Coordinates of C-alpha atoms in Angstrom, one line a residue:
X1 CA 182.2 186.6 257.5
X2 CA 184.9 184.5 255.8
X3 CA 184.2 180.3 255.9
X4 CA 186.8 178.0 255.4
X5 CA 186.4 174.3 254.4
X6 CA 187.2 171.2 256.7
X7 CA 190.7 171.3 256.1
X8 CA 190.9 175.0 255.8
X9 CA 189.5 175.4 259.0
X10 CA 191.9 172.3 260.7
X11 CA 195.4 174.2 259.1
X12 CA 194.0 177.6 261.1
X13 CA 193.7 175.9 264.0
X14 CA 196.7 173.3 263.6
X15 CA 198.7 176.6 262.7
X16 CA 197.4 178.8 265.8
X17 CA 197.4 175.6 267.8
X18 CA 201.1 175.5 267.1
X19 CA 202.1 179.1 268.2
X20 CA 199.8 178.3 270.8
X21 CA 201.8 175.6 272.5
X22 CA 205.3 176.9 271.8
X23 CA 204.2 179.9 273.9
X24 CA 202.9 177.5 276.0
X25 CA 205.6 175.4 276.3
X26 CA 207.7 178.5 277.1
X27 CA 205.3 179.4 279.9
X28 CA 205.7 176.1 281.6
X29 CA 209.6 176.7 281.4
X30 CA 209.6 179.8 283.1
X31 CA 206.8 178.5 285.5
X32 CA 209.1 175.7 286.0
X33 CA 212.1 177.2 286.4
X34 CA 210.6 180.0 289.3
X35 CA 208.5 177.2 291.2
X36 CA 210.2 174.1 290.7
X37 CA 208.8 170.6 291.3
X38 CA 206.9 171.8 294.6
X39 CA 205.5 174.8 293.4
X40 CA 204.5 173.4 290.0
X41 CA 202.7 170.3 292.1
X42 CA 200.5 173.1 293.9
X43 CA 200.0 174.3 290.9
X44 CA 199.1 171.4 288.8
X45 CA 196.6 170.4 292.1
X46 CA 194.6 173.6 291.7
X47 CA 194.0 172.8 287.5
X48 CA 192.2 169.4 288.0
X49 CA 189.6 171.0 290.2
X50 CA 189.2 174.1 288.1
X51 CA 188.3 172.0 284.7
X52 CA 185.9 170.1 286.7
X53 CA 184.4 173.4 287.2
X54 CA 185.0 174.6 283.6
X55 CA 183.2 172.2 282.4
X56 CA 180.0 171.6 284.2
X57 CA 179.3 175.4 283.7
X58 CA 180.1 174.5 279.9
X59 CA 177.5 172.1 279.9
X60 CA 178.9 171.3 276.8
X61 CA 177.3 174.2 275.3
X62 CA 180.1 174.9 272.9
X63 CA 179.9 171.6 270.7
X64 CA 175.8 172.1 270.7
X65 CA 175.9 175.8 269.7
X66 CA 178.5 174.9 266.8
X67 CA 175.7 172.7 265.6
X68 CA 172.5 174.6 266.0
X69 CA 174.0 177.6 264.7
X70 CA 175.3 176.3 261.6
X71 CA 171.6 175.0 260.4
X72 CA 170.4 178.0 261.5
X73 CA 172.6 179.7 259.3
X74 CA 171.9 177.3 256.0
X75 CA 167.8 178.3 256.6
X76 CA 169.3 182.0 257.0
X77 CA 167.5 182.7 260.6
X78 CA 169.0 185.2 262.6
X79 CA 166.3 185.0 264.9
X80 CA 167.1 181.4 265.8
X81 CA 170.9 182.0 266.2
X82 CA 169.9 185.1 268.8
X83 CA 167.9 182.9 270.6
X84 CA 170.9 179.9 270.6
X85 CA 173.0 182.9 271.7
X86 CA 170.7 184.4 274.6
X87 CA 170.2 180.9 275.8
X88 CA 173.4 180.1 276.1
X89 CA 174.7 182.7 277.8
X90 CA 171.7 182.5 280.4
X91 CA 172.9 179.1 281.2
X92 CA 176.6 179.6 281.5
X93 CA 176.3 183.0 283.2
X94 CA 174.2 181.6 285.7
X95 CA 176.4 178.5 286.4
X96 CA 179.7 180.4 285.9
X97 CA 178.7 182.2 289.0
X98 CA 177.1 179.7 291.1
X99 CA 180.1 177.2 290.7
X100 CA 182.6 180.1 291.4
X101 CA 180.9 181.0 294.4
X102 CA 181.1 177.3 295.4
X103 CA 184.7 176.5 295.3
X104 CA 185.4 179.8 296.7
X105 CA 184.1 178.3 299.9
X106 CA 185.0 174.9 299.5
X107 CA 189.1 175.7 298.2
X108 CA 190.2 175.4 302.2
X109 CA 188.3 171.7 302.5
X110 CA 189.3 170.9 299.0
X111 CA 193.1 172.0 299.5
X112 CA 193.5 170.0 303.0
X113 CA 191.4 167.0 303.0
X114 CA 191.3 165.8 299.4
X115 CA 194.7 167.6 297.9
X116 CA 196.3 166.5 301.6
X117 CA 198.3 169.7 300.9
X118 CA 196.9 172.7 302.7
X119 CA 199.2 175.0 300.6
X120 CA 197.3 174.6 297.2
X121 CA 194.1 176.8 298.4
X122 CA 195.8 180.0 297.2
X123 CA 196.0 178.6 293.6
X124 CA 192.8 177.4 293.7
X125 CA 191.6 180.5 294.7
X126 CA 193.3 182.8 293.0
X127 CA 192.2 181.1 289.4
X128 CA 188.4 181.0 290.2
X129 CA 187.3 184.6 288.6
X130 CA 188.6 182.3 284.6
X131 CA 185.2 180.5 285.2
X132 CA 182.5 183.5 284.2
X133 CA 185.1 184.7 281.9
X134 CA 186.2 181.2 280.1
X135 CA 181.7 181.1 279.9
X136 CA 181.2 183.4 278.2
X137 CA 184.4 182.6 275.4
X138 CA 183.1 179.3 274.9
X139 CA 179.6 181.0 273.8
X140 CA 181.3 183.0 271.1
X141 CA 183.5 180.7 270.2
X142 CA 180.7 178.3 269.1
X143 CA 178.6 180.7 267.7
X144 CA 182.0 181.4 265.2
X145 CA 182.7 177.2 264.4
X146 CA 179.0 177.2 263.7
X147 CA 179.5 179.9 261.1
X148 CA 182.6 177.7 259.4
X149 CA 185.3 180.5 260.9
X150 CA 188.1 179.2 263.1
X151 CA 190.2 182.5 262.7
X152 CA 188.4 184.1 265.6
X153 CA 188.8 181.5 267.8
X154 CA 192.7 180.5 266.6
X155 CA 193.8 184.5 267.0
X156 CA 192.2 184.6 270.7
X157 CA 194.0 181.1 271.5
X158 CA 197.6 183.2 270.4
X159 CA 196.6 186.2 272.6
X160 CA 195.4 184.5 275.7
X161 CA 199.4 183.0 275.2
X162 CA 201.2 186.3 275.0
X163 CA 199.3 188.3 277.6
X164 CA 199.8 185.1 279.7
X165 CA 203.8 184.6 279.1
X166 CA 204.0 188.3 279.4
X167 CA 203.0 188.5 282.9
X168 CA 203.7 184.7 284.5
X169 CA 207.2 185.8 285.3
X170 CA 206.3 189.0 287.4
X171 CA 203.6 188.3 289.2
X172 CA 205.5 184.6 290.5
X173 CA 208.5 186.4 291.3
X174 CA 206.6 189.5 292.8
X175 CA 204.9 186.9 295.0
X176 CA 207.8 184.3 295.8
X177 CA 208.7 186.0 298.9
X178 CA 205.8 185.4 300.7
X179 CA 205.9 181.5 299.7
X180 CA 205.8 178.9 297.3
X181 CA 201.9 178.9 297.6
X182 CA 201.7 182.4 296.8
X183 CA 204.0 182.3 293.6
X184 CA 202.0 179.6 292.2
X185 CA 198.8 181.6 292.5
X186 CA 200.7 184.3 291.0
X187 CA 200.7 182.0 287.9
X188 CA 197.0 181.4 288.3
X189 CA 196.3 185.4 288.0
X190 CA 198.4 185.6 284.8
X191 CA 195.8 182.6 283.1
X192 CA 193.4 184.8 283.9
X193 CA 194.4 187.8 283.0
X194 CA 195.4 186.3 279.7
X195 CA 191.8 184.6 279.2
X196 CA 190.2 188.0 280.1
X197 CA 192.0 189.6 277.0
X198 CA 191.0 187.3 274.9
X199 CA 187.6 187.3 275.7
X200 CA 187.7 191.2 275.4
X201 CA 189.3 189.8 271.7
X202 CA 186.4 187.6 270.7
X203 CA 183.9 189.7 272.3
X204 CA 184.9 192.7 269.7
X205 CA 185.3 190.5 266.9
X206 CA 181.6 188.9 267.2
X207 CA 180.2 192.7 267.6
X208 CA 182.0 193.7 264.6
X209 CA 181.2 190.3 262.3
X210 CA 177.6 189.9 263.2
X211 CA 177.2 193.4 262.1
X212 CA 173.4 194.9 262.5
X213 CA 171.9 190.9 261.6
X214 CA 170.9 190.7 265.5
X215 CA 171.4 192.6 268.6
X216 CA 172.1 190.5 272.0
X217 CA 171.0 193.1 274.6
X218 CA 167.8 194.1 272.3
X219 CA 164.5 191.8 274.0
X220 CA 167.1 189.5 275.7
X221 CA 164.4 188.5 278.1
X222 CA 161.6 188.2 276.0
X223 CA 163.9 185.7 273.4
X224 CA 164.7 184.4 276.7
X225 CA 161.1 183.5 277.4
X226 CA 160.9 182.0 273.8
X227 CA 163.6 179.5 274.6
X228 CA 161.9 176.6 276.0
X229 CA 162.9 174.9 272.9
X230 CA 166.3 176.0 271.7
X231 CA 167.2 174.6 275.6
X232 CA 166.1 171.3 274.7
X233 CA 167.7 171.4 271.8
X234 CA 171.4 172.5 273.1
X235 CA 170.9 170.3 276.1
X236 CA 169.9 167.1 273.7
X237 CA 173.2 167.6 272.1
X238 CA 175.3 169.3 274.8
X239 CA 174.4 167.0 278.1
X240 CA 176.5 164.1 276.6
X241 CA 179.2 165.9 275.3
X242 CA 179.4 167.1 279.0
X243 CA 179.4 163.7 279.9
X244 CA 182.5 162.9 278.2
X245 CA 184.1 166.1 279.5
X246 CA 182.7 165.5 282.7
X247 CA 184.0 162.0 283.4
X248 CA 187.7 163.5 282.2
X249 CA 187.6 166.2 284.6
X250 CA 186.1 164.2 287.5
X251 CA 188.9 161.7 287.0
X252 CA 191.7 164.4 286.3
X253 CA 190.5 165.4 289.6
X254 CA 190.3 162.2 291.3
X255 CA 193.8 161.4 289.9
X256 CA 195.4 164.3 291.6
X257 CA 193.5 162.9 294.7
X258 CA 194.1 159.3 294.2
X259 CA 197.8 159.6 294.0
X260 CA 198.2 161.8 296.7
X261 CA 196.9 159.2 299.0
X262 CA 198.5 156.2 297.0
X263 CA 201.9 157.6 297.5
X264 CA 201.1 158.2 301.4
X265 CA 200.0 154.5 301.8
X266 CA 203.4 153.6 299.9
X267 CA 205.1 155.6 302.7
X268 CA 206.1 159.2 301.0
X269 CA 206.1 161.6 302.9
X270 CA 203.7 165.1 301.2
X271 CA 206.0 167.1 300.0
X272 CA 207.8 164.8 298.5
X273 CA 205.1 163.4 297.2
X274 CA 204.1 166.8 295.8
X275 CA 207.3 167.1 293.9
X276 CA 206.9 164.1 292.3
X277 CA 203.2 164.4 291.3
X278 CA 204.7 167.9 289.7
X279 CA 207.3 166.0 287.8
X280 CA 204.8 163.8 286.1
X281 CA 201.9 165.7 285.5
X282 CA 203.7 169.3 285.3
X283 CA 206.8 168.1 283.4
X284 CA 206.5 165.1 281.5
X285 CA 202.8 165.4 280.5
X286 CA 203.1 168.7 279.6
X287 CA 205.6 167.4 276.3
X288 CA 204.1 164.3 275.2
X289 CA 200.7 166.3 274.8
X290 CA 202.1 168.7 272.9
X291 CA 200.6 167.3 269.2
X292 CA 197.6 167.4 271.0
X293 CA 196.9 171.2 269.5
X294 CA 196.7 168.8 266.1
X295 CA 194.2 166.2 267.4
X296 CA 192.0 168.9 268.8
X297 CA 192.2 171.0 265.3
X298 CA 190.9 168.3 263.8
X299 CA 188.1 167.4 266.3
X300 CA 186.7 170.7 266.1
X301 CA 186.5 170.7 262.3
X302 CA 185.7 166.8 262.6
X303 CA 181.9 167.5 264.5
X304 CA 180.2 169.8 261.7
X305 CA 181.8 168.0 258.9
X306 CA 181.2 164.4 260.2
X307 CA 177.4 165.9 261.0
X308 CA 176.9 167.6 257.7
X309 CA 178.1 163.8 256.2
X310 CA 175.9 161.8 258.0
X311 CA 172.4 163.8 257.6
X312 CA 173.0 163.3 253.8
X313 CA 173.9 159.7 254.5
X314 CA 177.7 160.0 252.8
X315 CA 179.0 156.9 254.3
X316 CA 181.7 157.3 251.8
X317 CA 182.8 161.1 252.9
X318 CA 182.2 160.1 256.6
X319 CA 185.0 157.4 255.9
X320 CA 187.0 159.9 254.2
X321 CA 186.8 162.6 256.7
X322 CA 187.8 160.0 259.5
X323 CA 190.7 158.9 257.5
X324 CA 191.9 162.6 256.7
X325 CA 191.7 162.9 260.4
X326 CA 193.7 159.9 261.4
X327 CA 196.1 160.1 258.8
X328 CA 197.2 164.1 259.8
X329 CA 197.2 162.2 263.8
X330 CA 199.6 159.8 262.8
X331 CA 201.7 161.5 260.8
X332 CA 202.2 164.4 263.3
X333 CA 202.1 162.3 266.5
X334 CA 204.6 159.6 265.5
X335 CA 207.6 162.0 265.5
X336 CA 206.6 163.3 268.9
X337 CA 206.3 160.0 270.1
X338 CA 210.0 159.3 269.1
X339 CA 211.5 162.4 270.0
X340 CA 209.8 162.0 273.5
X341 CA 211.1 158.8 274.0
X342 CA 215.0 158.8 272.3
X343 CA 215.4 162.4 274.1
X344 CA 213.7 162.2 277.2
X345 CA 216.4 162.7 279.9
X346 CA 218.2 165.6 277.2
X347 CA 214.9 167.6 277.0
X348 CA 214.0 167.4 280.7
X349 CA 217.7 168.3 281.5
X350 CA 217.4 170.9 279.2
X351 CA 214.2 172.4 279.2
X352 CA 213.6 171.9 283.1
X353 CA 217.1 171.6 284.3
X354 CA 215.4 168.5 285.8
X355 CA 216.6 165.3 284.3
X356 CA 214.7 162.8 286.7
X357 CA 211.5 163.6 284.9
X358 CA 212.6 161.9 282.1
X359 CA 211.6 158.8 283.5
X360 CA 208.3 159.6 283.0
X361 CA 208.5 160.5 280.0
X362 CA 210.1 157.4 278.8
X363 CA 206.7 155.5 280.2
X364 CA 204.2 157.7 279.1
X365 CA 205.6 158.7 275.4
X366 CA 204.6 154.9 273.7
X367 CA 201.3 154.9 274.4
X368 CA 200.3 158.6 273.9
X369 CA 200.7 158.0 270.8
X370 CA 196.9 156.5 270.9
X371 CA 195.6 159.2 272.8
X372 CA 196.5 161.5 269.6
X373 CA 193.6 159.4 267.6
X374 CA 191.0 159.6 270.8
X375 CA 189.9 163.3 270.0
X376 CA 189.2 162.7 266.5
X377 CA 187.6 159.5 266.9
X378 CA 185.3 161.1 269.8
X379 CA 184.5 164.0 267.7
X380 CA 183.5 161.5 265.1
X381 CA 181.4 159.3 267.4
X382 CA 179.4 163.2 268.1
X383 CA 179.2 163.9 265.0
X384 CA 177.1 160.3 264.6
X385 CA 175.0 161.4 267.4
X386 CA 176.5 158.5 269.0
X387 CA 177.4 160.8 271.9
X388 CA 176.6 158.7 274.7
X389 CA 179.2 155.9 273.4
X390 CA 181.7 158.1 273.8
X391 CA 180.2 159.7 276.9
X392 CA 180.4 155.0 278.2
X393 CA 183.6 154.4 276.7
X394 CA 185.3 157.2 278.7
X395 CA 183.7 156.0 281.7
X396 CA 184.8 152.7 281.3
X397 CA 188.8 154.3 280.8
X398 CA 188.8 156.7 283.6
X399 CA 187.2 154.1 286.4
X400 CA 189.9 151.3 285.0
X401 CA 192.3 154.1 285.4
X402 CA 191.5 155.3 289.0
X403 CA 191.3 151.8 290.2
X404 CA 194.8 151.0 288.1
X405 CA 196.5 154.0 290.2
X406 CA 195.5 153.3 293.2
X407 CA 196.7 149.6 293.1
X408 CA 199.7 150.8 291.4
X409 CA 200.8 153.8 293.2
X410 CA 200.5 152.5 296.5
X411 CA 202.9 150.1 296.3
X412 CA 206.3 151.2 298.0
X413 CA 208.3 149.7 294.4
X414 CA 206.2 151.6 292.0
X415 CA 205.3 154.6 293.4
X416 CA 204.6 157.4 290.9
X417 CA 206.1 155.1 288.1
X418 CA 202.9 153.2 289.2
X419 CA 200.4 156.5 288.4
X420 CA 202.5 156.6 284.6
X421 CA 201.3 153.4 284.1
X422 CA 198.0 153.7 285.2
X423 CA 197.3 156.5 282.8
X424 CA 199.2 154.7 279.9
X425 CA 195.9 151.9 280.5
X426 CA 193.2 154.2 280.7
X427 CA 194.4 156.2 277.4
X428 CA 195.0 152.5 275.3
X429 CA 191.2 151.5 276.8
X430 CA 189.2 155.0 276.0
X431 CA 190.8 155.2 272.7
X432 CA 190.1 151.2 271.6
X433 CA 186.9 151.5 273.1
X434 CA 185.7 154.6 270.5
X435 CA 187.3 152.9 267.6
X436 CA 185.5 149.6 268.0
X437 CA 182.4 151.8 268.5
X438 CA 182.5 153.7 265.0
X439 CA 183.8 149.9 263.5
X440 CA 180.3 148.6 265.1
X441 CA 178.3 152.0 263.6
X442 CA 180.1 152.6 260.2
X443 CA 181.7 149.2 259.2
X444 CA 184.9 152.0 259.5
X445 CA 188.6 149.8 258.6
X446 CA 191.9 151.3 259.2
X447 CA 194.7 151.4 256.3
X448 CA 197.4 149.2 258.1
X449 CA 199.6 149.3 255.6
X450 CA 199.7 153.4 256.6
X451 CA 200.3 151.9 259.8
X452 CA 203.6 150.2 259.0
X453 CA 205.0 152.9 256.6
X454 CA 205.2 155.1 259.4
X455 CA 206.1 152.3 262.0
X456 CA 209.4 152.0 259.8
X457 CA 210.2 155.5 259.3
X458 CA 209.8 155.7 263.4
X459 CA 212.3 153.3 263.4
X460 CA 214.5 154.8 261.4
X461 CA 213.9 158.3 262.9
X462 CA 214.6 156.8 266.5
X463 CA 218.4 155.3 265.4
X464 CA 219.2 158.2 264.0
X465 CA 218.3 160.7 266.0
X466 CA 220.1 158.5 268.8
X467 CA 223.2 158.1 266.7
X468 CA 223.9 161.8 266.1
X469 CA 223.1 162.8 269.5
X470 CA 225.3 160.4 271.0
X471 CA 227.9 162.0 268.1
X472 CA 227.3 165.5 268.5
X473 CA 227.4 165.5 272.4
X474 CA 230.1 163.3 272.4
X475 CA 231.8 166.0 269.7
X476 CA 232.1 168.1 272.9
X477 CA 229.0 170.0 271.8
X478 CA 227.0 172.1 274.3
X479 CA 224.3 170.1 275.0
X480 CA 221.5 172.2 273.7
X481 CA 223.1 172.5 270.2
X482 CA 223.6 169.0 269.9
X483 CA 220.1 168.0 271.1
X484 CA 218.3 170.7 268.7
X485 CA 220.3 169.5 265.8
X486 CA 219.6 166.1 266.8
X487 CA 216.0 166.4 266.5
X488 CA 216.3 168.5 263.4
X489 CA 218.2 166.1 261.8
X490 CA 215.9 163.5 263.1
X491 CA 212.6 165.4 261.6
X492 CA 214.2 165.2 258.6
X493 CA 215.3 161.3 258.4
X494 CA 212.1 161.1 259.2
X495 CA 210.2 163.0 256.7
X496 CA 212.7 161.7 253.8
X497 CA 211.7 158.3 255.0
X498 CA 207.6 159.3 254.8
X499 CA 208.3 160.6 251.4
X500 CA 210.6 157.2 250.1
X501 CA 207.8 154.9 251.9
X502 CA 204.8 157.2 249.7
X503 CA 203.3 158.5 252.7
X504 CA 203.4 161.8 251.8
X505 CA 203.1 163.1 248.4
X506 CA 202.0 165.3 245.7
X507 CA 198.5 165.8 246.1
X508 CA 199.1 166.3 250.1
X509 CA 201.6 169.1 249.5
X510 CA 199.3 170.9 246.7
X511 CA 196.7 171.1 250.6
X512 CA 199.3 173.6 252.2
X513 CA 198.3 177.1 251.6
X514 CA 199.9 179.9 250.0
X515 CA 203.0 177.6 249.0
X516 CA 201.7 173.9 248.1
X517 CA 201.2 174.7 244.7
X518 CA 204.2 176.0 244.3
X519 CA 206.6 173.1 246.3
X520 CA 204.0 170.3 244.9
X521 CA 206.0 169.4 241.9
X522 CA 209.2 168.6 243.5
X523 CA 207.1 165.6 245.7
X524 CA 206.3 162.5 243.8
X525 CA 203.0 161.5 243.1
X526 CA 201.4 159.4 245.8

């Protein structure tokens, strides 16, 4: 089984994570394009609920197994990793179908009472069977980052894509004349159709890499019965990682909740309201997360690196490896930052044909840029075993967040501009709240100076890339071309300006495989 180092394994990921969201991206186009802002707000209602879900069958399992199986692996004890295995599965399986069961027959009171729109109960049914199979994924998918090899899990990320995008299209049209709620669940099948491939994926890959070392279905039971303290152990580690996850998906929940009701006390009526929850949390939020492949690369390589560090007591790599992580965050969310912001009513007009959602993308796009540093710095606070400070912090966040949208949202001269807002806070809170907790742990100092290089080049990037947009399309350009070469020319001010200001050099080049070595020389040294 092939291991790759920390930033080997982060460039998989970033790389898969990539084709990843521009599939993705393209699925919420077509999605978007078939359902509009109504259908995509049914749609986007059902997804809150379904993570909630997701991840108390999780139990954060995945992060813990990651761990356990990678000392298991150092000692060399097969036993123990089939017993971290059988475990695991015990606990999901059992869960997965016990909280499937359970929204099954609470999607009608769910859809109606809470979601105030009776309509989004097809959705949410029709993507409950993802919860077993998204289980029993997140098993193998720890058992492979515990052996140091992100291919498996970056190749089933690119499947799950294509099967998906391959069928979104039909089954939404196929269903579209029986209603807008019935085309949105159409959507719903195809994520779960596509998930169901790539478990089939991983599942075939783990019986063909863990080769005759252990069988799974030999004395499950009786390693089952054994297990008393591999459960400890993964819930020790696990049950505050859920934490974390469960806060988010409680408060993703609630916020689909929350601003339904907000924007009925401000005097809008549902399905307008609808429409505009689609437009902000299935249009706009959809681009400024799309770095957010990078951040969660580097989180997932982040734990068992950061780990490894800290039980030798390498302050000095721990401080390194945070610094790698930050550094690639910047550098990569910066320009998505700027391009979010300069081209926000071009890209909604073009990619959605829906230029009012540009709006929100103008509010939101500053201050994502901090949640692109959140991940890593929470997968560095778990790698501390300083879980439950990150479990707090995002506590702290989410409630400030709820209460800040509810405040906001209800009144009749915010609106949903009011929600934007609210979400800005709780993102600038979680991710201040897990710096100054590693600052309090490590003694950890950012490199402002980094800070201000690529401060300018956003600068520059943003006149620019304004300039010859407002040239091009004035040109008599189709608006398209003139908004791809825009940001082409943009990326590459931009880049130009990280190279003069020494931000990127040599030695960061030589990292890029297969041709680093070869393009190095032509960088200057750093």
């Amino acid at each position: 089984m092939s291991k790759q180092t920390f930033l080997q394994g982060t460039i998989i990921l970033i790389i898969a994570g990539l084709i990843t969201k521009i599939l993705g991206f393209i699925n919420k186009i077509v999605m978007a394009r078939i359902l509009g802002p109504e259908g995509i707000g049914l749609y986007m209602m059902a997804v809150p609920i379904l993570i909630l879900v997701i991840t108390l069958t999780r139990l954060g399992l995945p992060v813990a197994i990651s761990k356990l199986v990678a000392e298991a692996s150092t000692q060399g004890d097969h036993q123990r990793i089939k017993r971290i295995l059988v475990v695991s599965l015990a606990i999901t399986g059992s869960l997965s179908v016990l909280f499937t069961i359970l929204t099954i027959m609470g999607a009608k009171v769910l859809s109606t009472l809470f979601l105030t729109d009776q309509r989004a109960y097809y959705p949410l049914v029709a993507i409950t069977p993802i919860v077993p199979i998204v289980a029993i994924s997140s098993v193998i998918k720890g058992y492979f980052q515990g052996k140091q090899n992100m291919k498996p899990s970056a190749y089933s990320q690119v499947i799950e894509q294509v099967v998906r995008i391959s069928l979104v299209a039909f089954l939404s049209i196929l269903l579209l004349p029986y209603g807008l709620e019935f085309a949105a669940a159409g959507a719903m099948i195809s994520v779960v159709i596509g998930e169901a491939a790539a478990l089939l994926y991983l599942f075939t890959t783990f019986e063909l890499r863990k080769g005759k070392t252990f069988k799974i279905r030999s004395q499950f039971f009786a390693q089952l019965a054994k297990g008393k303290q591999t459960l400890k152990e993964l819930l020790r580690i696990g049950l505050p990682t859920t934490g974390s996850g469960l806060i988010g998906s409680i408060s993703w929940t609630m916020e689909a909740i929350i601003v339904a009701q907000s924007l009925a006390l401000a005097g809008i009526a549902t399905a307008v309201a609808t429409a505009q929850y689609g437009l902000l949390s299935g249009y706009a939020i959809p681009l400024v997360t799309l770095p957010m492949f990078i951040t969660y690369s580097l989180s997932v390589s982040l734990v068992p690196a950061v780990s490894e560090a800290a039980a030798k007591r390498d302050y000095r790599l721990i401080h390194r490896r945070i610094y790698q992580a930050i550094r690639i965050a910047l550098l990569f969310g910066a320009p998505s930052t700027v391009l979010m912001y300069v081209f926000a009513v071009p890209l909604t007009k073009v990619i959605y044909q829906a230029p009012e959602a540009g709006v929100f993308l103008q509010i939101l796009a500053p201050f994502f840029l901090l949640l692109y540093f959140q991940g890593p710095l929470q997968a560095t606070l778990q790698g501390l075993d300083k879980a439950n400070a990150a479990m707090m912090n995002t506590l702290i966040g989410n409630v400030v967040k709820i209460i800040a949208i509810f405040l906001l949202a209800s009144r009749p001269e915010l609106g949903i501009n009011g929600a934007a807002m609210a979400i800005n806070i709780g993102i600038c809170l979680v991710t201040l709240l897990h710096f100054f907790s590693i600052v309090k742990i490590i003694s950890f100092s950012l490199h402002i100076w980094d800070f201000i290089k690529v401060g300018v080049a956003m600068l520059i990037m943003a006149y620019s890339g304004k300039y010859m947009l407002e040239k091009l399309y004035g040109a008599s350009i189709e608006l398209l071309w003139a908004l791809i070469l825009s940001i082409i020319g943009a990326m590459c001010v931009y880049l130009f300006s990280l190279i003069m200001l020494k931000m990127i050099g040599k030695q960061d080049v030589e990292r890029i495989p297969y041709i680093g070595k070869g393009i190095a020389p032509l960088f200057p040294k750093r």
